[in-house]
Each structure stands twice: as C-alpha cells, then as structure tokens.
Amino acid sequence: SRRAVWLICGAAMGRYAQLVMGPAGSGKSTYCAQLAEHCKSVKRQVHFANLDPAAEAFDYPVSLDLRELISVEDVQEELKLGPNGALVYAMEYFEEHLEDWFAEVFTEGFGDDDYLIFDCPGQIELYSHVPAFKRFVQYLRDQGWSVCAVYLLDAQFITDPTKFISGCMTCLSAMVQLELPHINVLTKMDLVRNKEEVEEFLDIDARQLTAQLNARMGEKFVRLNQSIAELVDEYSMVSFFPLDYAKEDSLQDLLA
C-alpha cells in the first residue's frame, strides 16, 4: 500500500518502525544489511533491533538485541525444550516482559526522529496465531511509533502456482493478524535462473491462476482453486515487489 511505502521510506520526520518478517531463509538479515548501507549512503539515521532469540551473528549494527533479555539457547538448556518450543517460549516471555524491557530503551535510547528496523524470527506461527507480535505492535503504537510490515519470501520458491498460493496465504495470514500497512517482497531475484517463471506471477489474473491450479490438482479442488484465485486477484489482497540486489536501483525502487 502507499502508506506502507511511505512508512518504509520514513519520508516525513517522526518515530517510525519497520517489522522485517518472513520464513526462515527468506533473506531478512540480508535485507537489513542492504538497508543499513542504503540509509548510510543517504545519511538517514536508522537503528536496527534483533527480535530473534535464536540469532547468531549480524552483518549490520545492532542497537537493541532480544537475546539480552532471553535466548533460545538458554531456554533449551534450562527447560530441555526443542528449538521450536524454545523459540515460542522465548517469544511468550518477551510478550510478558515487553513493557518493562522496552520502557527504558524507548524513553532514553531513541529520539523523536528515529527510524527503527526490527529483524524478526523466521517461524511462520509467530505471525499467524501466536499473539506476541500483535501485542508488540500495539505497544509500539501506544508509544507513538508509526509501524509497517515488510514480509519477505524467497523468489526461488515462487515458481509454480501451488507454491505461489502457499506464499500468498502466509503473507495474508500475517496481514490479517497484525493489521499493519504491509508490503510483500520477493527476495533473491538475483539467484533465480529463469526470471520469467517468477515474473508471470507478479501480474497474474484469476482465470490464469485457476487454470494452472486445476491442471496440477484433482477435480475436487476446482471450486477451492477458483475461490482462492479470485481472492488474490479481485480484492488485490496480496501483491509482491521483486527485489534484485544485482540491480543498482532495486532497493531504491522499493523504498520509493
């Protein structure tokens, strides 16, 4: 949406925050690193915050790190949970201590014209039904921050209609749950060998999508395929921006 683009750019002064979300391996940290370089070049002050309690290293400066509050490694060691269970526990702990942990940071660490980028975890359930991020978004708004969401998907996996629909549904789930100005981005376009396979889904209509889905699935799915395709097409619920770091102006085009 136009409002999402405006918030991503931070064109006007004010307190802005951007949630960088998407499945594991979708390129969230790379996006943050590229954004850090871009903002440095245009002399826009930005702060980066890690909200992944399982993160290990960063290619960009981190001003705020959730691991200072809780880490997946500590949860696994103390509670004997698996990686996914430990992550969900860590985010629930984050939700419970949200106000106390952020209170001092937000009142003393950031000014009225700051732009804050949150690099978020890659587990989809955190954006679909676990309430931690929904409450976090509300907290930011209560503190006077304008918030938008950038949802990343690996373009290498959006190469056939079934995968495209799957990607649309994950994006839509986050959009509905968080209720934020929202932009969906296809990353790693520079790694896609046949870009036409991806580009055809950037401007596909319901009839084309339904035909392609029906060709791959059984007859009992015909009505379901038609309903999903019409949802994506007629209501413009989900659209994607192809981000190619090999193209000099690609990131700038996204921010513009």
PDB file of C-alpha atoms in Angstrom:
ATOM      1  CA  SER A   1       0.000   0.000   0.000  1.00  0.00           C
ATOM      2  CA  ARG A   2       1.039   3.624  -0.424  1.00  0.00           C
ATOM      3  CA  ARG A   3       1.011   4.115   3.324  1.00  0.00           C
ATOM      4  CA  ALA A   4       3.329   1.129   3.772  1.00  0.00           C
ATOM      5  CA  VAL A   5       5.788   2.577   1.239  1.00  0.00           C
ATOM      6  CA  TRP A   6       5.640   5.948   2.965  1.00  0.00           C
ATOM      7  CA  LEU A   7       6.409   4.325   6.299  1.00  0.00           C
ATOM      8  CA  ILE A   8       9.254   2.253   4.838  1.00  0.00           C
ATOM      9  CA  CYS A   9      10.859   5.374   3.411  1.00  0.00           C
ATOM     10  CA  GLY A  10      10.376   7.427   6.551  1.00  0.00           C
ATOM     11  CA  ALA A  11       9.847  10.357   4.212  1.00  0.00           C
ATOM     12  CA  ALA A  12       8.481  12.613   6.930  1.00  0.00           C
ATOM     13  CA  MET A  13      10.013  13.145  10.319  1.00  0.00           C
ATOM     14  CA  GLY A  14       8.628  11.147  13.206  1.00  0.00           C
ATOM     15  CA  ARG A  15       9.089   7.872  15.043  1.00  0.00           C
ATOM     16  CA  TYR A  16       8.858   5.038  12.542  1.00  0.00           C
ATOM     17  CA  ALA A  17       9.309   1.304  12.943  1.00  0.00           C
ATOM     18  CA  GLN A  18       9.506  -1.446  10.343  1.00  0.00           C
ATOM     19  CA  LEU A  19       8.959  -5.133  11.091  1.00  0.00           C
ATOM     20  CA  VAL A  20      11.005  -7.324   8.733  1.00  0.00           C
ATOM     21  CA  MET A  21       9.283 -10.711   8.657  1.00  0.00           C
ATOM     22  CA  GLY A  22       9.238 -13.887   6.599  1.00  0.00           C
ATOM     23  CA  PRO A  23      10.046 -17.601   6.718  1.00  0.00           C
ATOM     24  CA  ALA A  24      13.497 -18.855   7.705  1.00  0.00           C
ATOM     25  CA  GLY A  25      15.960 -18.336   4.873  1.00  0.00           C
ATOM     26  CA  SER A  26      13.913 -15.685   3.110  1.00  0.00           C
ATOM     27  CA  GLY A  27      16.700 -13.101   3.361  1.00  0.00           C
ATOM     28  CA  LYS A  28      15.628 -10.931   6.301  1.00  0.00           C
ATOM     29  CA  SER A  29      19.130 -10.317   7.629  1.00  0.00           C
ATOM     30  CA  THR A  30      20.477  -9.632   4.129  1.00  0.00           C
ATOM     31  CA  TYR A  31      17.671  -7.141   3.563  1.00  0.00           C
ATOM     32  CA  CYS A  32      18.548  -5.395   6.825  1.00  0.00           C
ATOM     33  CA  ALA A  33      22.241  -5.261   5.880  1.00  0.00           C
ATOM     34  CA  GLN A  34      21.426  -3.786   2.457  1.00  0.00           C
ATOM     35  CA  LEU A  35      19.039  -1.305   4.046  1.00  0.00           C
ATOM     36  CA  ALA A  36      21.726  -0.267   6.531  1.00  0.00           C
ATOM     37  CA  GLU A  37      24.139   0.507   3.684  1.00  0.00           C
ATOM     38  CA  HIS A  38      21.488   2.409   1.751  1.00  0.00           C
ATOM     39  CA  CYS A  39      20.442   4.548   4.719  1.00  0.00           C
ATOM     40  CA  LYS A  40      24.077   5.302   5.484  1.00  0.00           C
ATOM     41  CA  SER A  41      24.624   6.480   1.918  1.00  0.00           C
ATOM     42  CA  VAL A  42      21.619   8.843   2.045  1.00  0.00           C
ATOM     43  CA  LYS A  43      22.518   9.961   5.577  1.00  0.00           C
ATOM     44  CA  ARG A  44      19.254   8.685   7.120  1.00  0.00           C
ATOM     45  CA  GLN A  45      19.756   7.665  10.724  1.00  0.00           C
ATOM     46  CA  VAL A  46      18.423   4.161  11.351  1.00  0.00           C
ATOM     47  CA  HIS A  47      18.608   1.776  14.292  1.00  0.00           C
ATOM     48  CA  PHE A  48      18.417  -1.986  13.926  1.00  0.00           C
ATOM     49  CA  ALA A  49      16.926  -4.279  16.534  1.00  0.00           C
ATOM     50  CA  ASN A  50      17.195  -8.070  16.678  1.00  0.00           C
ATOM     51  CA  LEU A  51      13.966  -9.764  17.755  1.00  0.00           C
ATOM     52  CA  ASP A  52      15.197 -13.291  17.006  1.00  0.00           C
ATOM     53  CA  PRO A  53      16.231 -15.026  20.245  1.00  0.00           C
ATOM     54  CA  ALA A  54      17.997 -17.719  18.161  1.00  0.00           C
ATOM     55  CA  ALA A  55      20.123 -15.332  16.060  1.00  0.00           C
ATOM     56  CA  GLU A  56      23.879 -15.873  15.958  1.00  0.00           C
ATOM     57  CA  ALA A  57      25.587 -13.069  14.004  1.00  0.00           C
ATOM     58  CA  PHE A  58      24.741  -9.867  12.140  1.00  0.00           C
ATOM     59  CA  ASP A  59      26.091  -8.021   9.101  1.00  0.00           C
ATOM     60  CA  TYR A  60      24.691  -4.719  10.325  1.00  0.00           C
ATOM     61  CA  PRO A  61      24.994  -2.701  13.567  1.00  0.00           C
ATOM     62  CA  VAL A  62      22.504  -3.780  16.234  1.00  0.00           C
ATOM     63  CA  SER A  63      21.246  -1.184  18.700  1.00  0.00           C
ATOM     64  CA  LEU A  64      18.854  -3.496  20.514  1.00  0.00           C
ATOM     65  CA  ASP A  65      19.084  -7.273  20.960  1.00  0.00           C
ATOM     66  CA  LEU A  66      16.346  -9.503  22.364  1.00  0.00           C
ATOM     67  CA  ARG A  67      18.993 -12.036  23.393  1.00  0.00           C
ATOM     68  CA  GLU A  68      19.908  -9.648  26.194  1.00  0.00           C
ATOM     69  CA  LEU A  69      16.508 -10.499  27.668  1.00  0.00           C
ATOM     70  CA  ILE A  70      16.219 -14.155  26.655  1.00  0.00           C
ATOM     71  CA  SER A  71      17.824 -16.534  24.164  1.00  0.00           C
ATOM     72  CA  VAL A  72      16.717 -19.833  22.659  1.00  0.00           C
ATOM     73  CA  GLU A  73      19.985 -21.411  23.759  1.00  0.00           C
ATOM     74  CA  ASP A  74      19.337 -20.573  27.417  1.00  0.00           C
ATOM     75  CA  VAL A  75      15.724 -21.808  27.202  1.00  0.00           C
ATOM     76  CA  GLN A  76      16.791 -25.108  25.659  1.00  0.00           C
ATOM     77  CA  GLU A  77      19.421 -25.617  28.324  1.00  0.00           C
ATOM     78  CA  GLU A  78      17.206 -24.740  31.285  1.00  0.00           C
ATOM     79  CA  LEU A  79      13.851 -26.167  30.191  1.00  0.00           C
ATOM     80  CA  LYS A  80      15.064 -29.008  27.925  1.00  0.00           C
ATOM     81  CA  LEU A  81      12.871 -27.847  25.040  1.00  0.00           C
ATOM     82  CA  GLY A  82      13.467 -28.367  21.331  1.00  0.00           C
ATOM     83  CA  PRO A  83      14.372 -25.441  19.032  1.00  0.00           C
ATOM     84  CA  ASN A  84      10.793 -24.570  18.017  1.00  0.00           C
ATOM     85  CA  GLY A  85       9.368 -24.970  21.504  1.00  0.00           C
ATOM     86  CA  ALA A  86      12.171 -22.859  22.928  1.00  0.00           C
ATOM     87  CA  LEU A  87      11.530 -20.127  20.373  1.00  0.00           C
ATOM     88  CA  VAL A  88       7.810 -19.969  21.136  1.00  0.00           C
ATOM     89  CA  TYR A  89       8.577 -19.915  24.883  1.00  0.00           C
ATOM     90  CA  ALA A  90      11.109 -17.103  24.346  1.00  0.00           C
ATOM     91  CA  MET A  91       8.587 -15.013  22.409  1.00  0.00           C
ATOM     92  CA  GLU A  92       5.927 -15.580  25.061  1.00  0.00           C
ATOM     93  CA  TYR A  93       8.458 -14.483  27.678  1.00  0.00           C
ATOM     94  CA  PHE A  94       9.218 -11.432  25.532  1.00  0.00           C
ATOM     95  CA  GLU A  95       5.488 -10.638  25.382  1.00  0.00           C
ATOM     96  CA  GLU A  96       5.172 -10.962  29.161  1.00  0.00           C
ATOM     97  CA  HIS A  97       8.126  -8.620  29.859  1.00  0.00           C
ATOM     98  CA  LEU A  98       7.592  -6.326  26.892  1.00  0.00           C
ATOM     99  CA  GLU A  99       6.781  -3.096  28.686  1.00  0.00           C
ATOM    100  CA  ASP A 100       9.454  -3.410  31.372  1.00  0.00           C
ATOM    101  CA  TRP A 101      12.220  -4.243  28.892  1.00  0.00           C
ATOM    102  CA  PHE A 102      11.399  -1.532  26.362  1.00  0.00           C
ATOM    103  CA  ALA A 103      10.425   1.243  28.772  1.00  0.00           C
ATOM    104  CA  GLU A 104      13.948   2.500  29.495  1.00  0.00           C
ATOM    105  CA  VAL A 105      15.187   1.872  25.957  1.00  0.00           C
ATOM    106  CA  PHE A 106      12.414   3.815  24.264  1.00  0.00           C
ATOM    107  CA  THR A 107      12.422   6.763  26.638  1.00  0.00           C
ATOM    108  CA  GLU A 108      16.197   7.238  26.736  1.00  0.00           C
ATOM    109  CA  GLY A 109      17.641   5.440  23.719  1.00  0.00           C
ATOM    110  CA  PHE A 110      15.594   6.837  20.822  1.00  0.00           C
ATOM    111  CA  GLY A 111      14.577  10.315  19.743  1.00  0.00           C
ATOM    112  CA  ASP A 112      11.512  11.711  18.018  1.00  0.00           C
ATOM    113  CA  ASP A 113      13.018  11.405  14.509  1.00  0.00           C
ATOM    114  CA  ASP A 114      14.434   7.898  14.806  1.00  0.00           C
ATOM    115  CA  TYR A 115      13.735   5.028  12.436  1.00  0.00           C
ATOM    116  CA  LEU A 116      13.809   1.544  13.955  1.00  0.00           C
ATOM    117  CA  ILE A 117      14.085  -1.692  11.933  1.00  0.00           C
ATOM    118  CA  PHE A 118      13.158  -4.947  13.681  1.00  0.00           C
ATOM    119  CA  ASP A 119      14.721  -8.122  12.275  1.00  0.00           C
ATOM    120  CA  CYS A 120      12.176 -10.775  13.298  1.00  0.00           C
ATOM    121  CA  PRO A 121      12.329 -14.588  13.663  1.00  0.00           C
ATOM    122  CA  GLY A 122      11.501 -16.896  10.765  1.00  0.00           C
ATOM    123  CA  GLN A 123       8.844 -19.157  12.307  1.00  0.00           C
ATOM    124  CA  ILE A 124       5.557 -18.505  10.497  1.00  0.00           C
ATOM    125  CA  GLU A 125       3.360 -19.351  13.503  1.00  0.00           C
ATOM    126  CA  LEU A 126       4.691 -16.260  15.288  1.00  0.00           C
ATOM    127  CA  TYR A 127       2.826 -14.074  12.770  1.00  0.00           C
ATOM    128  CA  SER A 128      -0.244 -16.253  12.249  1.00  0.00           C
ATOM    129  CA  HIS A 129      -1.605 -17.140  15.697  1.00  0.00           C
ATOM    130  CA  VAL A 130       0.959 -16.603  18.494  1.00  0.00           C
ATOM    131  CA  PRO A 131      -0.108 -13.233  20.000  1.00  0.00           C
ATOM    132  CA  ALA A 132       3.356 -11.899  20.930  1.00  0.00           C
ATOM    133  CA  PHE A 133       3.898  -9.792  17.813  1.00  0.00           C
ATOM    134  CA  LYS A 134       0.335  -8.479  17.759  1.00  0.00           C
ATOM    135  CA  ARG A 135       0.771  -7.184  21.290  1.00  0.00           C
ATOM    136  CA  PHE A 136       4.224  -5.821  20.420  1.00  0.00           C
ATOM    137  CA  VAL A 137       2.754  -3.850  17.507  1.00  0.00           C
ATOM    138  CA  GLN A 138       0.091  -2.397  19.769  1.00  0.00           C
ATOM    139  CA  TYR A 139       2.758  -1.420  22.308  1.00  0.00           C
ATOM    140  CA  LEU A 140       4.745   0.434  19.629  1.00  0.00           C
ATOM    141  CA  ARG A 141       1.635   2.291  18.537  1.00  0.00           C
ATOM    142  CA  ASP A 142       0.813   3.224  22.121  1.00  0.00           C
ATOM    143  CA  GLN A 143       4.316   4.698  22.399  1.00  0.00           C
ATOM    144  CA  GLY A 144       3.703   6.895  19.371  1.00  0.00           C
ATOM    145  CA  TRP A 145       5.500   4.847  16.714  1.00  0.00           C
ATOM    146  CA  SER A 146       4.146   4.514  13.181  1.00  0.00           C
ATOM    147  CA  VAL A 147       4.640   0.866  12.220  1.00  0.00           C
ATOM    148  CA  CYS A 148       4.677  -1.019   8.919  1.00  0.00           C
ATOM    149  CA  ALA A 149       5.405  -4.625   7.962  1.00  0.00           C
ATOM    150  CA  VAL A 150       7.723  -5.912   5.246  1.00  0.00           C
ATOM    151  CA  TYR A 151       7.108  -9.611   4.556  1.00  0.00           C
ATOM    152  CA  LEU A 152       9.861 -11.381   2.607  1.00  0.00           C
ATOM    153  CA  LEU A 153       9.576 -14.534   0.519  1.00  0.00           C
ATOM    154  CA  ASP A 154      12.338 -16.324  -1.377  1.00  0.00           C
ATOM    155  CA  ALA A 155      11.606 -15.852  -5.094  1.00  0.00           C
ATOM    156  CA  GLN A 156      13.205 -19.227  -5.863  1.00  0.00           C
ATOM    157  CA  PHE A 157      10.191 -20.954  -4.299  1.00  0.00           C
ATOM    158  CA  ILE A 158       7.508 -18.924  -6.099  1.00  0.00           C
ATOM    159  CA  THR A 159       7.954 -20.688  -9.428  1.00  0.00           C
ATOM    160  CA  ASP A 160       4.682 -22.614  -9.796  1.00  0.00           C
ATOM    161  CA  PRO A 161       1.024 -21.862  -8.928  1.00  0.00           C
ATOM    162  CA  THR A 162       0.808 -24.108  -5.851  1.00  0.00           C
ATOM    163  CA  LYS A 163       3.884 -22.523  -4.263  1.00  0.00           C
ATOM    164  CA  PHE A 164       2.633 -19.089  -5.235  1.00  0.00           C
ATOM    165  CA  ILE A 165      -0.672 -19.708  -3.447  1.00  0.00           C
ATOM    166  CA  SER A 166       1.168 -21.049  -0.406  1.00  0.00           C
ATOM    167  CA  GLY A 167       3.262 -17.870  -0.299  1.00  0.00           C
ATOM    168  CA  CYS A 168       0.159 -15.710  -0.671  1.00  0.00           C
ATOM    169  CA  MET A 169      -1.536 -17.458   2.250  1.00  0.00           C
ATOM    170  CA  THR A 170       1.426 -16.976   4.594  1.00  0.00           C
ATOM    171  CA  CYS A 171       1.575 -13.283   3.677  1.00  0.00           C
ATOM    172  CA  LEU A 172      -2.170 -12.896   4.093  1.00  0.00           C
ATOM    173  CA  SER A 173      -2.063 -14.600   7.487  1.00  0.00           C
ATOM    174  CA  ALA A 174       0.467 -12.049   8.758  1.00  0.00           C
ATOM    175  CA  MET A 175      -1.516  -9.175   7.236  1.00  0.00           C
ATOM    176  CA  VAL A 176      -4.724 -10.253   8.977  1.00  0.00           C
ATOM    177  CA  GLN A 177      -3.056 -10.984  12.316  1.00  0.00           C
ATOM    178  CA  LEU A 178      -1.004  -7.784  12.634  1.00  0.00           C
ATOM    179  CA  GLU A 179      -3.319  -5.317  10.825  1.00  0.00           C
ATOM    180  CA  LEU A 180      -0.441  -3.157   9.619  1.00  0.00           C
ATOM    181  CA  PRO A 181       0.406  -1.266   6.428  1.00  0.00           C
ATOM    182  CA  HIS A 182       2.083  -4.133   4.617  1.00  0.00           C
ATOM    183  CA  ILE A 183       4.396  -4.775   1.655  1.00  0.00           C
ATOM    184  CA  ASN A 184       5.339  -8.231   0.372  1.00  0.00           C
ATOM    185  CA  VAL A 185       8.784  -8.584  -1.177  1.00  0.00           C
ATOM    186  CA  LEU A 186      10.270 -11.366  -3.289  1.00  0.00           C
ATOM    187  CA  THR A 187      13.936 -11.631  -2.356  1.00  0.00           C
ATOM    188  CA  LYS A 188      16.876 -13.390  -4.037  1.00  0.00           C
ATOM    189  CA  MET A 189      15.689 -12.449  -7.516  1.00  0.00           C
ATOM    190  CA  ASP A 190      19.365 -12.322  -8.492  1.00  0.00           C
ATOM    191  CA  LEU A 191      19.557 -16.099  -7.845  1.00  0.00           C
ATOM    192  CA  VAL A 192      16.555 -17.032  -9.988  1.00  0.00           C
ATOM    193  CA  ARG A 193      17.762 -18.563 -13.260  1.00  0.00           C
ATOM    194  CA  ASN A 194      14.561 -18.063 -15.235  1.00  0.00           C
ATOM    195  CA  LYS A 195      13.065 -14.812 -14.012  1.00  0.00           C
ATOM    196  CA  GLU A 196      10.080 -15.179 -16.323  1.00  0.00           C
ATOM    197  CA  GLU A 197       8.832 -18.053 -14.144  1.00  0.00           C
ATOM    198  CA  VAL A 198       8.543 -15.619 -11.237  1.00  0.00           C
ATOM    199  CA  GLU A 199       7.515 -12.505 -13.139  1.00  0.00           C
ATOM    200  CA  GLU A 200       4.417 -14.198 -14.576  1.00  0.00           C
ATOM    201  CA  PHE A 201       3.002 -14.364 -11.031  1.00  0.00           C
ATOM    202  CA  LEU A 202       3.513 -10.641 -10.430  1.00  0.00           C
ATOM    203  CA  ASP A 203       0.639  -9.790 -12.754  1.00  0.00           C
ATOM    204  CA  ILE A 204      -1.499 -12.919 -12.966  1.00  0.00           C
ATOM    205  CA  ASP A 205      -5.301 -12.882 -13.162  1.00  0.00           C
ATOM    206  CA  ALA A 206      -7.780 -15.250 -11.535  1.00  0.00           C
ATOM    207  CA  ARG A 207      -8.573 -17.148 -14.744  1.00  0.00           C
ATOM    208  CA  GLN A 208      -4.917 -17.932 -15.448  1.00  0.00           C
ATOM    209  CA  LEU A 209      -4.228 -18.895 -11.859  1.00  0.00           C
ATOM    210  CA  THR A 210      -7.299 -21.130 -11.632  1.00  0.00           C
ATOM    211  CA  ALA A 211      -6.402 -22.911 -14.866  1.00  0.00           C
ATOM    212  CA  GLN A 212      -2.860 -23.556 -13.692  1.00  0.00           C
ATOM    213  CA  LEU A 213      -4.015 -24.849 -10.311  1.00  0.00           C
ATOM    214  CA  ASN A 214      -6.650 -27.118 -11.856  1.00  0.00           C
ATOM    215  CA  ALA A 215      -4.047 -28.600 -14.194  1.00  0.00           C
ATOM    216  CA  ARG A 216      -1.984 -29.707 -11.205  1.00  0.00           C
ATOM    217  CA  MET A 217      -4.698 -30.759  -8.760  1.00  0.00           C
ATOM    218  CA  GLY A 218      -7.666 -33.131  -8.686  1.00  0.00           C
ATOM    219  CA  GLU A 219     -11.193 -32.281  -9.783  1.00  0.00           C
ATOM    220  CA  LYS A 220     -12.455 -31.987  -6.197  1.00  0.00           C
ATOM    221  CA  PHE A 221     -10.278 -28.882  -5.732  1.00  0.00           C
ATOM    222  CA  VAL A 222     -11.751 -26.924  -8.668  1.00  0.00           C
ATOM    223  CA  ARG A 223     -14.121 -24.732  -6.612  1.00  0.00           C
ATOM    224  CA  LEU A 224     -11.486 -24.164  -3.912  1.00  0.00           C
ATOM    225  CA  ASN A 225      -8.917 -23.161  -6.531  1.00  0.00           C
ATOM    226  CA  GLN A 226     -11.360 -20.712  -8.096  1.00  0.00           C
ATOM    227  CA  SER A 227     -12.226 -19.124  -4.735  1.00  0.00           C
ATOM    228  CA  ILE A 228      -8.584 -18.689  -3.726  1.00  0.00           C
ATOM    229  CA  ALA A 229      -7.599 -17.294  -7.121  1.00  0.00           C
ATOM    230  CA  GLU A 230     -10.463 -14.784  -7.035  1.00  0.00           C
ATOM    231  CA  LEU A 231      -9.490 -13.729  -3.515  1.00  0.00           C
ATOM    232  CA  VAL A 232      -5.944 -12.976  -4.633  1.00  0.00           C
ATOM    233  CA  ASP A 233      -6.984 -11.301  -7.895  1.00  0.00           C
ATOM    234  CA  GLU A 234     -10.233  -9.405  -7.373  1.00  0.00           C
ATOM    235  CA  TYR A 235      -9.546  -7.977  -3.936  1.00  0.00           C
ATOM    236  CA  SER A 236      -5.815  -7.301  -4.527  1.00  0.00           C
ATOM    237  CA  MET A 237      -5.174  -8.828  -1.129  1.00  0.00           C
ATOM    238  CA  VAL A 238      -1.619  -9.891  -1.918  1.00  0.00           C
ATOM    239  CA  SER A 239       0.940  -8.421  -4.301  1.00  0.00           C
ATOM    240  CA  PHE A 240       4.717  -8.735  -4.479  1.00  0.00           C
ATOM    241  CA  PHE A 241       7.652  -6.468  -5.200  1.00  0.00           C
ATOM    242  CA  PRO A 242      10.628  -8.284  -6.823  1.00  0.00           C
ATOM    243  CA  LEU A 243      13.840  -7.224  -5.058  1.00  0.00           C
ATOM    244  CA  ASP A 244      17.053  -7.862  -7.000  1.00  0.00           C
ATOM    245  CA  TYR A 245      20.244  -6.696  -5.273  1.00  0.00           C
ATOM    246  CA  ALA A 246      22.154  -7.218  -8.544  1.00  0.00           C
ATOM    247  CA  LYS A 247      20.235  -4.224  -9.915  1.00  0.00           C
ATOM    248  CA  GLU A 248      21.579  -0.979  -8.533  1.00  0.00           C
ATOM    249  CA  ASP A 249      18.201   0.750  -8.185  1.00  0.00           C
ATOM    250  CA  SER A 250      16.096  -2.211  -6.995  1.00  0.00           C
ATOM    251  CA  LEU A 251      16.172  -1.358  -3.288  1.00  0.00           C
ATOM    252  CA  GLN A 252      15.662   2.328  -4.045  1.00  0.00           C
ATOM    253  CA  ASP A 253      12.631   1.439  -6.190  1.00  0.00           C
ATOM    254  CA  LEU A 254      11.167  -0.489  -3.251  1.00  0.00           C
ATOM    255  CA  LEU A 255      11.640   2.474  -0.934  1.00  0.00           C
ATOM    256  CA  ALA A 256      10.280   4.925  -3.498  1.00  0.00           C
TER     257      ALA A 256
END
